Coordinates of N, CA and C and ligand atoms in Angstrom, one line a residue:
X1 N -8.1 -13.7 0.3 CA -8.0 -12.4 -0.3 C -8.5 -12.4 -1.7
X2 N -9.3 -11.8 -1.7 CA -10.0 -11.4 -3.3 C -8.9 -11.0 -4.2
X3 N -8.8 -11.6 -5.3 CA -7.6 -11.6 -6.4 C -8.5 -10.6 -7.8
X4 N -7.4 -10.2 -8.6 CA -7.5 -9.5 -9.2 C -8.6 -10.5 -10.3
X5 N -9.5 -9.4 -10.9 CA -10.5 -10.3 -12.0 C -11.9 -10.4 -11.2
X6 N -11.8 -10.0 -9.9 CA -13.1 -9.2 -9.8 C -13.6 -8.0 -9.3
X7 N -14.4 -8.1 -9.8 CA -15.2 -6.8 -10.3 C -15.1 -5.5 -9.0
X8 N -15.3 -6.2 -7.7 CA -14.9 -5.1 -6.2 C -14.2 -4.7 -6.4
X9 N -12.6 -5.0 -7.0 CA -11.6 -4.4 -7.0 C -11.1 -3.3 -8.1
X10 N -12.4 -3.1 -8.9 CA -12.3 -1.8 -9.8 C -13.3 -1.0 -9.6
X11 N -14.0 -1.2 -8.4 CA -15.1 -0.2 -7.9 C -14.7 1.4 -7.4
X12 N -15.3 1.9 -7.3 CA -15.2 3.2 -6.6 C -15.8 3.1 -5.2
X13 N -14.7 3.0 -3.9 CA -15.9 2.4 -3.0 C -16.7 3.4 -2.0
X14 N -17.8 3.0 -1.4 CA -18.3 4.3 -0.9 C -18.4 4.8 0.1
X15 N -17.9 6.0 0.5 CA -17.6 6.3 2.0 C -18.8 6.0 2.8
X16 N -18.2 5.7 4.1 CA -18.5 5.3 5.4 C -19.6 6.7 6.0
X17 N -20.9 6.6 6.6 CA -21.6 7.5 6.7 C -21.1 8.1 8.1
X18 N -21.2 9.0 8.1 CA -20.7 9.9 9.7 C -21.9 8.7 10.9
X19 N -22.9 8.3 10.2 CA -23.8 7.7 11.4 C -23.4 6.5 11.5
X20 N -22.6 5.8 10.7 CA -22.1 4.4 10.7 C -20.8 4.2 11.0
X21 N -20.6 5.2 11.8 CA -18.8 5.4 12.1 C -19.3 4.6 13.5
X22 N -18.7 3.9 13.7 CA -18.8 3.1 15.6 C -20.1 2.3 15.8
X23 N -21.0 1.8 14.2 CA -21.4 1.4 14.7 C -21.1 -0.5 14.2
X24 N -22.2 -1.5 14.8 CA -21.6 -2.4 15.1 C -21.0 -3.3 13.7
X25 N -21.7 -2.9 12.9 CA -21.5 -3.5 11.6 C -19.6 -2.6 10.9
X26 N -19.6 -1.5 11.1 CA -18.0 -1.1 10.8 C -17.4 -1.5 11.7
X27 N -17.5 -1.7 13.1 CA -16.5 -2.5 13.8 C -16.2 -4.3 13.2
X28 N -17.1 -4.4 12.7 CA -16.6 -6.2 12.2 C -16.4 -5.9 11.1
X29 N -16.7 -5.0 10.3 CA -15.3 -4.9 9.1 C -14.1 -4.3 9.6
X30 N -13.6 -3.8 10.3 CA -12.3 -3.1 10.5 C -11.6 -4.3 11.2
X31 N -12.7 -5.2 12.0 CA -12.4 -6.5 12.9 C -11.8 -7.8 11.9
X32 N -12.7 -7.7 10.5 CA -12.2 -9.1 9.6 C -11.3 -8.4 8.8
X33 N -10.7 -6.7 8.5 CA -9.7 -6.7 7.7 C -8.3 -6.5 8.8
X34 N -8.3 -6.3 10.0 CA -7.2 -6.6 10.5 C -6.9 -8.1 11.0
X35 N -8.1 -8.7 11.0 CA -7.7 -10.1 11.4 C -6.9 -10.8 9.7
X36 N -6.9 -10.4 8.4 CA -7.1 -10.6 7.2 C -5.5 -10.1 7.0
X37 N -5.0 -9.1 7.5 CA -4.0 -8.4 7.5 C -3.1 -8.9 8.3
X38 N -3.2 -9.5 9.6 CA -2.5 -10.3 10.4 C -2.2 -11.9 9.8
X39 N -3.3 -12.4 9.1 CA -3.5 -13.6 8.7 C -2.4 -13.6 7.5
X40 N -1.9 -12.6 7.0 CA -1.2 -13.1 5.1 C -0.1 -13.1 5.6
X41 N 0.7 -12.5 6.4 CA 0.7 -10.9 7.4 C 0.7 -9.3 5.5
X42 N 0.8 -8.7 5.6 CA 0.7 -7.6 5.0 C 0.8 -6.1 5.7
X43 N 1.3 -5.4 4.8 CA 1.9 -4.2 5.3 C 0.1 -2.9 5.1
X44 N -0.5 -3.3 4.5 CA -2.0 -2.9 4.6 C -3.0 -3.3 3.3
X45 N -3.8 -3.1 4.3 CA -5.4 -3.5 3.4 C -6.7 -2.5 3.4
X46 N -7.3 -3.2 2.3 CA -8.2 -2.3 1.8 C -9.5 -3.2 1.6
X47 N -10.9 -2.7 2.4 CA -12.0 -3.4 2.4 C -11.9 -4.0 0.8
X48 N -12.2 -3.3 -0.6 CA -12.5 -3.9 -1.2 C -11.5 -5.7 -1.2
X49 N -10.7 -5.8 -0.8 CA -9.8 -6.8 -1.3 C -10.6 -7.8 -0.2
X50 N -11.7 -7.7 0.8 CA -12.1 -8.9 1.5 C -13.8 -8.4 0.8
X51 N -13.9 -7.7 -0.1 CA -15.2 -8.0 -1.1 C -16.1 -6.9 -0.2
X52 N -15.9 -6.2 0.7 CA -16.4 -5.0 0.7 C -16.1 -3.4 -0.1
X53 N -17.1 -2.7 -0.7 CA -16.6 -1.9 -1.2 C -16.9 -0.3 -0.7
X54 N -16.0 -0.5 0.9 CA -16.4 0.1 1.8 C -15.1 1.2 1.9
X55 N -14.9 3.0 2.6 CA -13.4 3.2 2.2 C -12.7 3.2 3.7
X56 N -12.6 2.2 3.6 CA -11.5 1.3 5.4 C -10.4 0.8 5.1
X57 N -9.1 1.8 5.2 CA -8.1 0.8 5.3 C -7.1 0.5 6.7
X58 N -6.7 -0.5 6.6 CA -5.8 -0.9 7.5 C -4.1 -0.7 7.1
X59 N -3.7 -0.3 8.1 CA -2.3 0.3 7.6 C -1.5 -0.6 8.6
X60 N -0.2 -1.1 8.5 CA 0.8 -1.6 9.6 C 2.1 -1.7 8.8
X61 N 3.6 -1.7 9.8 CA 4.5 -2.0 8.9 C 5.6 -1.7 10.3
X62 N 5.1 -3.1 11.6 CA 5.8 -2.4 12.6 C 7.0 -3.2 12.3
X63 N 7.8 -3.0 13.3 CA 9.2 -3.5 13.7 C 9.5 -5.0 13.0
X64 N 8.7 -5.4 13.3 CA 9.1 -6.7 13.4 C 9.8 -7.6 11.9
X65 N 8.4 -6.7 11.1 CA 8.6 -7.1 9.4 C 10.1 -6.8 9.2
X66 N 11.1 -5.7 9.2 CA 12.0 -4.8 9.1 C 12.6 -5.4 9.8
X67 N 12.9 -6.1 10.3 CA 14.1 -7.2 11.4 C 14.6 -7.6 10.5
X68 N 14.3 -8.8 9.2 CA 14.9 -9.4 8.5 C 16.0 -8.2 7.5
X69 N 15.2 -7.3 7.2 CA 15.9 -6.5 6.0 C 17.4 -5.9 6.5
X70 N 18.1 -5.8 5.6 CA 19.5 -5.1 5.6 C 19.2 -3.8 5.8
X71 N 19.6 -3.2 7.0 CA 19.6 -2.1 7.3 C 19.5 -0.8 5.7
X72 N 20.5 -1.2 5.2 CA 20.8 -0.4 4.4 C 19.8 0.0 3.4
X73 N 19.1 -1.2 2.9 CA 17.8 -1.2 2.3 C 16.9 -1.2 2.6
X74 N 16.5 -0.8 4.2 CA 15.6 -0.2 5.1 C 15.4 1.3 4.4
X75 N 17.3 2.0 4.3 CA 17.2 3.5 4.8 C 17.2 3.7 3.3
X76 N 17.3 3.0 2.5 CA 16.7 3.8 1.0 C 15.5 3.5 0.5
X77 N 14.5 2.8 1.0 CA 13.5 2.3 1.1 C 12.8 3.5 2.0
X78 N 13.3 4.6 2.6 CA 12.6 5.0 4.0 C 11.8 4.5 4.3
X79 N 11.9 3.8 5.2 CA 11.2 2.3 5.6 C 11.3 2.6 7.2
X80 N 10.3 3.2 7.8 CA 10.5 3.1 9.6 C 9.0 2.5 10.0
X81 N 9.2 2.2 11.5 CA 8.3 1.1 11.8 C 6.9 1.9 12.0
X82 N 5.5 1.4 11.8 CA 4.7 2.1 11.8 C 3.5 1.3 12.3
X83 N 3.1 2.1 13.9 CA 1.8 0.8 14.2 C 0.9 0.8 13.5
X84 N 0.3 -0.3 13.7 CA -1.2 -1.0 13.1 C -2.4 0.5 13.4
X85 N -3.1 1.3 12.3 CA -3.7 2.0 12.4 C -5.2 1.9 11.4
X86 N -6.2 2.6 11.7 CA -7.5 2.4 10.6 C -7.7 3.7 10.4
X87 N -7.5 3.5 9.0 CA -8.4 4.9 8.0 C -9.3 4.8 7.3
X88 N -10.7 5.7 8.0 CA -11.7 5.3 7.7 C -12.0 6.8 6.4
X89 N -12.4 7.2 5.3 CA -12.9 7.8 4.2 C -11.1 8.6 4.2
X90 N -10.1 8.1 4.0 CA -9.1 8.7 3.9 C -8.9 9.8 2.3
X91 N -8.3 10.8 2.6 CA -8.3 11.2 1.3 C -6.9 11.6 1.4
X92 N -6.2 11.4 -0.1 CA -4.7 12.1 0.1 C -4.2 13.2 -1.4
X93 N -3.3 13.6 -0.7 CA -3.1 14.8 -1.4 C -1.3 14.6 -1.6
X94 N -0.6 14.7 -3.0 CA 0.6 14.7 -3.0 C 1.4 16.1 -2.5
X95 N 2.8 15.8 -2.3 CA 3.0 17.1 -1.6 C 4.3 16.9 -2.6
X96 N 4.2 18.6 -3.0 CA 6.4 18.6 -3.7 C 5.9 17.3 -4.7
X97 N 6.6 17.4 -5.8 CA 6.9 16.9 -6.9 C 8.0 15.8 -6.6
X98 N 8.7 15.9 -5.7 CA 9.4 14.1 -5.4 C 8.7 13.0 -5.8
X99 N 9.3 12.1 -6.2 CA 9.2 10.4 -6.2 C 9.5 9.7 -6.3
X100 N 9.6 8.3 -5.7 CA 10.3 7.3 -5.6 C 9.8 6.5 -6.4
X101 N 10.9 5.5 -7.3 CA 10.3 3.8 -7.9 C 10.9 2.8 -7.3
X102 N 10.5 1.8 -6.9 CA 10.4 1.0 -6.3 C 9.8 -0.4 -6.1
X103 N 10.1 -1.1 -6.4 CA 9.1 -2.5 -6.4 C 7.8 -2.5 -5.4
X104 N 6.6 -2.8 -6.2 CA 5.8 -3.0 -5.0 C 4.7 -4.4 -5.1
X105 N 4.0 -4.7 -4.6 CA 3.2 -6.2 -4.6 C 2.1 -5.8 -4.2
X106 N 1.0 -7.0 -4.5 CA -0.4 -6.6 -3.8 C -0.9 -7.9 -3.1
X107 N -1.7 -7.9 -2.4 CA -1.9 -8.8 -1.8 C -3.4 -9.4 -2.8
X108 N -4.0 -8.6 -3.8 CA -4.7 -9.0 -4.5 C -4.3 -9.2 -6.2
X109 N -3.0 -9.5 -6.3 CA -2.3 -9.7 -7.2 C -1.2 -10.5 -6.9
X110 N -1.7 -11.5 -6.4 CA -0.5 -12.5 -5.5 C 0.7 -13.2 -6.3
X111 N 1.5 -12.6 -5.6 CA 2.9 -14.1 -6.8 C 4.3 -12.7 -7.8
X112 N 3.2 -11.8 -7.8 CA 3.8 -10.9 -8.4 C 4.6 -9.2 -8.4
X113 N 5.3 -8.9 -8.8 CA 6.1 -7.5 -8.5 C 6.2 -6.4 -9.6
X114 N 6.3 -5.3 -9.3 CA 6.7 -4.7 -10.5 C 7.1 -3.0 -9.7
X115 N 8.0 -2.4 -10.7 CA 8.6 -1.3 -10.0 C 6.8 -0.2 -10.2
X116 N 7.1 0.6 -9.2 CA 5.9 1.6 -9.4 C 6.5 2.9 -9.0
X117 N 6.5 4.0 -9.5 CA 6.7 5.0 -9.5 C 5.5 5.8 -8.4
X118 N 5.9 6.4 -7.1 CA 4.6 7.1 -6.3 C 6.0 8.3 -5.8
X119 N 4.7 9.3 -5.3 CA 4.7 10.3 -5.0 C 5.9 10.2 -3.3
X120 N 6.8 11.2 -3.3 CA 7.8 10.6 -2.3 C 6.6 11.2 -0.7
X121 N 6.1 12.3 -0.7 CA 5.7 12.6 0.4 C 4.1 12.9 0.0
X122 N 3.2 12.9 1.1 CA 2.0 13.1 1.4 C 1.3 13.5 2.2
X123 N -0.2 13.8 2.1 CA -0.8 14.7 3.4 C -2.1 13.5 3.5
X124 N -1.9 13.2 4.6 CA -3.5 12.3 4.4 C -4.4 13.2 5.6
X125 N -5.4 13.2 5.3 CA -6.9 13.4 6.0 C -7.6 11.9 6.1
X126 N -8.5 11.7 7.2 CA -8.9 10.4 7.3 C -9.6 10.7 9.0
X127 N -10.7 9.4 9.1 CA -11.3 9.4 10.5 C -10.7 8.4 11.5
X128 N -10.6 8.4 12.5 CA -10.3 6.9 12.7 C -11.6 6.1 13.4
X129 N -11.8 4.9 14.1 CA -12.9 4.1 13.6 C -13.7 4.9 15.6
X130 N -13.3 6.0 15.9 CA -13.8 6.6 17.0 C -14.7 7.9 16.5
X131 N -14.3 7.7 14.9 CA -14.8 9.6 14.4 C -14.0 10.7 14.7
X132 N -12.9 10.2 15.1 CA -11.9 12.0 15.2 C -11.2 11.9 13.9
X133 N -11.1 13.4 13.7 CA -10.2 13.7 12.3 C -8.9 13.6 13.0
X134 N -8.5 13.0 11.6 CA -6.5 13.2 11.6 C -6.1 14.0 10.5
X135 N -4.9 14.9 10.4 CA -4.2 14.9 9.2 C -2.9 15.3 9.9
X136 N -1.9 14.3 8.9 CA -0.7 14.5 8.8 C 0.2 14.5 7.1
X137 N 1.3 14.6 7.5 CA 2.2 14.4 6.3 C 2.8 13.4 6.4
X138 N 3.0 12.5 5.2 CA 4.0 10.9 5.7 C 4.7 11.2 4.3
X139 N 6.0 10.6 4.3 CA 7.0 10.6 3.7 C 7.5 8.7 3.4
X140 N 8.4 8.5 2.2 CA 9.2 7.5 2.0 C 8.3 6.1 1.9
X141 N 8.4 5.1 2.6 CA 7.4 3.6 2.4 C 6.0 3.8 3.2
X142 N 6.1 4.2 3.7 CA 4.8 4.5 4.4 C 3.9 5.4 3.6
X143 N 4.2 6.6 2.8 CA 3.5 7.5 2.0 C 3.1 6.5 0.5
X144 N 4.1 5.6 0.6 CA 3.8 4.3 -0.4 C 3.0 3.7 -0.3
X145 N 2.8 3.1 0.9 CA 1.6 2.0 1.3 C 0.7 3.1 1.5
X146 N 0.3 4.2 2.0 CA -1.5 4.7 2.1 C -1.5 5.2 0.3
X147 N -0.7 5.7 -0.7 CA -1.0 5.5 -2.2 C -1.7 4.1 -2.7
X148 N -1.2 3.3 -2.2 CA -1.4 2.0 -2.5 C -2.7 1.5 -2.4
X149 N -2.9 1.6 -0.8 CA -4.2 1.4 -0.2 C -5.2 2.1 -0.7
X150 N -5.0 3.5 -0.9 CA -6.2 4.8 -1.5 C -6.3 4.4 -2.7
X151 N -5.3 3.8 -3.3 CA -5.9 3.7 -5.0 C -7.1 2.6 -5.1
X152 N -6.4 1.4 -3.8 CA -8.1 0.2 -3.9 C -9.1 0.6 -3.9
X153 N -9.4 2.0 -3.2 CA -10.5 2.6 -2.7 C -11.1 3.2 -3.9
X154 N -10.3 3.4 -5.1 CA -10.7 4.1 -6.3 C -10.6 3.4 -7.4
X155 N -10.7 2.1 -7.0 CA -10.5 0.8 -7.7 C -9.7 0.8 -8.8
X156 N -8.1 1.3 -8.7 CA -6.8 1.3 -9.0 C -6.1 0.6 -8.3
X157 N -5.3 -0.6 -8.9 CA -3.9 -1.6 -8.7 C -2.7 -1.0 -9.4
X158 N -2.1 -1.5 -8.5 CA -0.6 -0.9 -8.7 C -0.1 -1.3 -10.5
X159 N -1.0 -2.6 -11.3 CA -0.7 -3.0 -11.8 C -0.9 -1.6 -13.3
X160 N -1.5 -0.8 -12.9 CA -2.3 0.4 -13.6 C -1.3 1.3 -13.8
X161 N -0.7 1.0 -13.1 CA 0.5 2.4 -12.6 C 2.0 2.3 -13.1
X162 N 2.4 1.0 -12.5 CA 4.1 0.0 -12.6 C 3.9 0.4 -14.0
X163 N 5.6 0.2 -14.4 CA 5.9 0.0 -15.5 C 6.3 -1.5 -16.0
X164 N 5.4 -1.5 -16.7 CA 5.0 -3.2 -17.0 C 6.0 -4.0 -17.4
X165 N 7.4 -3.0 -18.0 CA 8.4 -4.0 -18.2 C 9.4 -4.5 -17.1
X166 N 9.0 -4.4 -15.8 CA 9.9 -4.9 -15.0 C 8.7 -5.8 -14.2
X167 N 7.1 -6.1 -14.9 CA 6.7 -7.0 -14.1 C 7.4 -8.1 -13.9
X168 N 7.1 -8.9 -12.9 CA 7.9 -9.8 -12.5 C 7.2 -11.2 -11.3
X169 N 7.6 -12.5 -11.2 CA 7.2 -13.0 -10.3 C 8.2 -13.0 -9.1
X170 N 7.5 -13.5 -8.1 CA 8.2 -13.2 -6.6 C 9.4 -13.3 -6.6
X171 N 9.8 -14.9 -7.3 CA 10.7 -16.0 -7.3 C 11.7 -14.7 -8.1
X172 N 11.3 -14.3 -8.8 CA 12.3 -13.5 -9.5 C 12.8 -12.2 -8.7
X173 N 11.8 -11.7 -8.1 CA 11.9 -10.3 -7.6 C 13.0 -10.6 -6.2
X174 N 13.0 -12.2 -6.1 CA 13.8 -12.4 -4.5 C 15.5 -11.9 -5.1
X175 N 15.5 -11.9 -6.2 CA 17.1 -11.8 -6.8 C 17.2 -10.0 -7.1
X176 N 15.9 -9.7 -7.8 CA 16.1 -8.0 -8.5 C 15.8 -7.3 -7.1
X177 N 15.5 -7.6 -6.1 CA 14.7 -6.6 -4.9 C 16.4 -6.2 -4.5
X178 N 17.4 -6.7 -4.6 CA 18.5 -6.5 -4.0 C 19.6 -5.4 -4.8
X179 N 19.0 -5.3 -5.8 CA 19.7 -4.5 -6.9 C 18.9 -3.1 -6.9
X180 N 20.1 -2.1 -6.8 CA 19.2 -0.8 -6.6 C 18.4 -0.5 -8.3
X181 N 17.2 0.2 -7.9 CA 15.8 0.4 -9.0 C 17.2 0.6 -10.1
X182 N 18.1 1.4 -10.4 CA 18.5 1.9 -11.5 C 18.8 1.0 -12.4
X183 N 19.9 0.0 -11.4 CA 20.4 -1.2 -12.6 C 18.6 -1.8 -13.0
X184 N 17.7 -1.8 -11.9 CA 16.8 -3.0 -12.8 C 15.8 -2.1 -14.0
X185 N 15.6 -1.2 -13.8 CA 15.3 -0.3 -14.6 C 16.0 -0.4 -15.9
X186 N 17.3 -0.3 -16.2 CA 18.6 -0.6 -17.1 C 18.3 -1.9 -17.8
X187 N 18.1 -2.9 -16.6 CA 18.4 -4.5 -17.2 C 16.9 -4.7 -18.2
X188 N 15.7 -4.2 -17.5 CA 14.3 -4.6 -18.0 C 14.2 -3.2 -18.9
X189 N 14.5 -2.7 -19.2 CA 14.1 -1.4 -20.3 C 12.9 -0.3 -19.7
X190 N 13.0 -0.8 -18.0 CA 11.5 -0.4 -18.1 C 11.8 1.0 -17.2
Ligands
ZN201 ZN1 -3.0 -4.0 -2.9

């Protein structure tokens, strides 16, 4: 996984051509970022982070991850299971002025956490890798992860966004992830 410090990952990347939708070369990118995505495991990815600066992301967050977590901090996390899906030139749109902060990580910022502040609900538009249009509305951790992923594509990290005083390493975040945002917000000033 391409780590932060280079240069793909502050690109603007460039949409996928209506004529290169199905063809064979976007199938083996959509093919090496789900195999890439399966490999870390991760909840989604974004071409740029395997050094393409292509706009393809891969989204997942099924069942399985969510087995270990306490219920409870599933349902304040709105955290429900969501299959492995491709969005190809996705564009999003915030909906209502809601938002949630919440810790988030990147897979190209490895080791590290920090609370981020995103939009609670959303409208995405997007192809999938057959060329049909989608649009829906997604809400809670899932409206989190396509923010997340769309910003790689605009070559924005979470690190741009978080409030820097609760950055944090993993080792640490394994103890603050259990404390609801307010006290950590309180404890780190941030
Ligand atoms: Zn990321």
């Amino acid at each position: 996984m391409i780590q932060a410090g280079d240069p793909v990952l502050r690109r603007v990347a460039d949409e996928i051509t209506i004529g290169s939708i199905g063809s064979a070369e976007t199938a083996a990118l959509i093919e090496d970022l789900r195999v890439s995505l399966t490999e870390k495991p991760g909840v989604g990815i974004a071409a740029p982070q395997i050094g393409v600066s292509s706009r393809v992301v891969v989204i997942q967050d099924p069942a399985a991850f969510q087995a270990g977590i306490d219920p409870e901090r599933l349902a304040q996390l709105e955290r429900v299971p969501v299959e492995q899906y491709v969005l190809i030139n996705p564009e999003l749109e915030m909906v209502g002025g809601e938002t949630r902060t919440f810790f988030e990580g990147c897979l190209s910022v490895d080791g590290y956490r920090a609370l981020v502040r995103r939009s609670y609900r959303v409208r995405v538009r997007y192809l999938d890798p057959g060329g049909n249009h989608h649009e829906e509305v997604v809400c809670g951790w899932h409206a989190r992860i396509l923010q997340h992923e769309v910003d790689h594509l605009n070559g924005t990290l979470y690190i741009d966004r978080m409030s820097s005083r609760s950055f944090m390493s993993d080792e640490h975040y394994e103890y603050w992830a259990h404390e609801p945002t307010e006290v950590v917000s309180r404890v780190f000033g941030a």
